[in-house]
CSV table of C-alpha atoms in Angstrom, one decimal:
chain,number,residue,atom,x,y,z
A,19,MET,CA,65.4,107.3,127.5
A,20,PRO,CA,68.5,107.1,128.9
A,21,LEU,CA,70.3,104.1,130.4
A,22,SER,CA,70.9,103.0,133.9
A,23,THR,CA,73.6,101.6,135.7
A,24,ALA,CA,70.7,98.2,135.8
A,25,ASP,CA,71.0,98.4,132.2
A,26,ILE,CA,75.0,98.4,131.6
A,27,ASP,CA,75.4,95.8,134.0
A,28,ARG,CA,72.9,94.0,132.0
A,29,LEU,CA,75.2,95.4,128.5
A,30,ALA,CA,78.3,94.6,130.5
A,31,HIS,CA,77.5,90.8,130.9
A,32,LEU,CA,76.7,90.1,127.5
A,33,ALA,CA,79.8,91.4,126.5
A,34,ARG,CA,81.4,89.5,128.9
A,35,LEU,CA,83.1,92.6,130.3
A,36,GLY,CA,84.4,92.7,134.4
A,37,LEU,CA,83.5,96.8,135.0
A,38,ALA,CA,84.5,98.1,138.9
A,39,PRO,CA,81.6,100.0,140.2
A,40,ASP,CA,83.1,104.2,138.6
A,41,GLU,CA,83.7,102.3,134.8
A,42,ARG,CA,79.8,101.6,135.3
A,43,THR,CA,79.5,104.7,136.6
A,44,ARG,CA,81.4,106.6,133.8
A,45,LEU,CA,80.5,104.4,130.7
A,46,CYS,CA,77.1,105.3,131.7
A,47,THR,CA,77.4,109.0,131.4
A,48,GLN,CA,79.3,108.4,128.4
A,49,LEU,CA,76.7,106.0,126.8
A,50,ASN,CA,73.9,107.8,128.1
A,51,ASP,CA,76.1,111.8,126.8
A,52,PHE,CA,76.3,110.1,122.9
A,53,PHE,CA,72.7,109.6,122.5
A,54,GLY,CA,72.0,112.8,123.2
A,55,ILE,CA,74.5,113.7,120.3
A,56,VAL,CA,72.1,111.3,118.6
A,57,GLU,CA,69.5,112.7,119.6
A,58,LYS,CA,69.4,116.3,118.9
A,59,MET,CA,70.6,115.1,115.2
A,60,ARG,CA,67.3,112.6,115.3
A,61,ALA,CA,65.6,116.0,115.4
A,62,VAL,CA,67.3,117.5,112.5
A,63,ASP,CA,65.0,118.1,109.3
A,64,THR,CA,67.2,116.6,106.9
A,65,SER,CA,63.7,115.9,104.5
A,66,GLY,CA,64.7,117.5,101.5
A,67,ILE,CA,68.4,117.0,102.2
A,68,ILE,CA,69.8,115.0,99.3
A,69,PRO,CA,72.3,112.1,100.4
A,70,LEU,CA,75.6,112.5,99.8
A,71,ALA,CA,78.5,110.3,98.1
A,72,HIS,CA,81.5,111.7,99.4
A,73,PRO,CA,81.5,114.8,102.2
A,74,VAL,CA,83.7,116.6,99.4
A,75,GLU,CA,80.8,116.4,96.3
A,76,ILE,CA,79.4,119.6,98.0
A,77,MET,CA,82.0,122.3,96.8
A,78,GLY,CA,81.5,120.4,93.6
A,79,ASP,CA,82.3,117.2,91.0
A,80,VAL,CA,85.2,115.3,92.4
A,81,ALA,CA,86.8,113.8,90.1
A,82,LEU,CA,88.7,110.9,91.4
A,83,ARG,CA,92.2,109.9,90.1
A,84,LEU,CA,92.5,106.3,89.3
A,85,ARG,CA,95.1,104.7,87.9
A,86,ASP,CA,93.5,102.1,85.1
A,87,ASP,CA,94.0,98.6,86.2
A,88,ILE,CA,96.2,97.6,84.3
A,89,ALA,CA,99.4,94.5,85.5
A,90,SER,CA,102.2,95.9,86.0
A,91,GLU,CA,104.5,93.4,88.0
A,92,PRO,CA,106.4,90.5,85.6
A,93,ASN,CA,105.1,87.3,86.6
A,94,GLN,CA,106.4,85.7,89.5
A,95,ARG,CA,105.1,82.7,90.4
A,96,GLU,CA,108.3,80.2,90.2
A,97,ALA,CA,110.1,82.3,91.2
A,98,ASN,CA,108.8,82.9,95.0
A,99,GLN,CA,108.0,79.1,94.8
A,100,ARG,CA,111.0,77.7,94.5
A,101,ASN,CA,111.7,77.2,98.3
A,102,ALA,CA,108.1,76.1,99.5
A,103,PRO,CA,108.1,72.4,100.3
A,104,ALA,CA,105.3,71.3,97.8
A,105,LEU,CA,102.9,72.0,94.9
A,106,ASP,CA,100.8,70.6,92.9
A,107,ALA,CA,99.8,72.1,89.5
A,108,GLY,CA,101.5,75.7,90.6
A,109,LEU,CA,99.1,75.9,94.3
A,110,PHE,CA,101.0,75.9,97.4
A,111,LEU,CA,100.3,72.3,99.2
A,112,VAL,CA,99.7,72.6,102.7
A,113,PRO,CA,98.8,69.7,106.0
A,114,ARG,CA,95.2,69.4,106.7
A,115,VAL,CA,94.5,70.8,110.1
A,116,ILE,CA,90.4,70.3,110.0
A,117,GLU,CA,89.1,66.3,110.2
């Protein structure tokens, strides 16, 4: 079911968008074209097709090159907090902004 300009007006109102008449017409055409593509995709029979976790899977097994989760930087908390205006137990203190 294609969208009408009245549908575009309603959507623009909900999104708080101010659209000129030519923008409304152009947007209506673009959205209807998009929904047409979606309908073509929905018409394709995908029964029996296993979804892929990654698009490269179709070419073979995917071996992700992940590095080991090891902390490689030294703890520099004291150096990083040296110029903080207020600290408590190693945490930054900030002024309360919500009462």
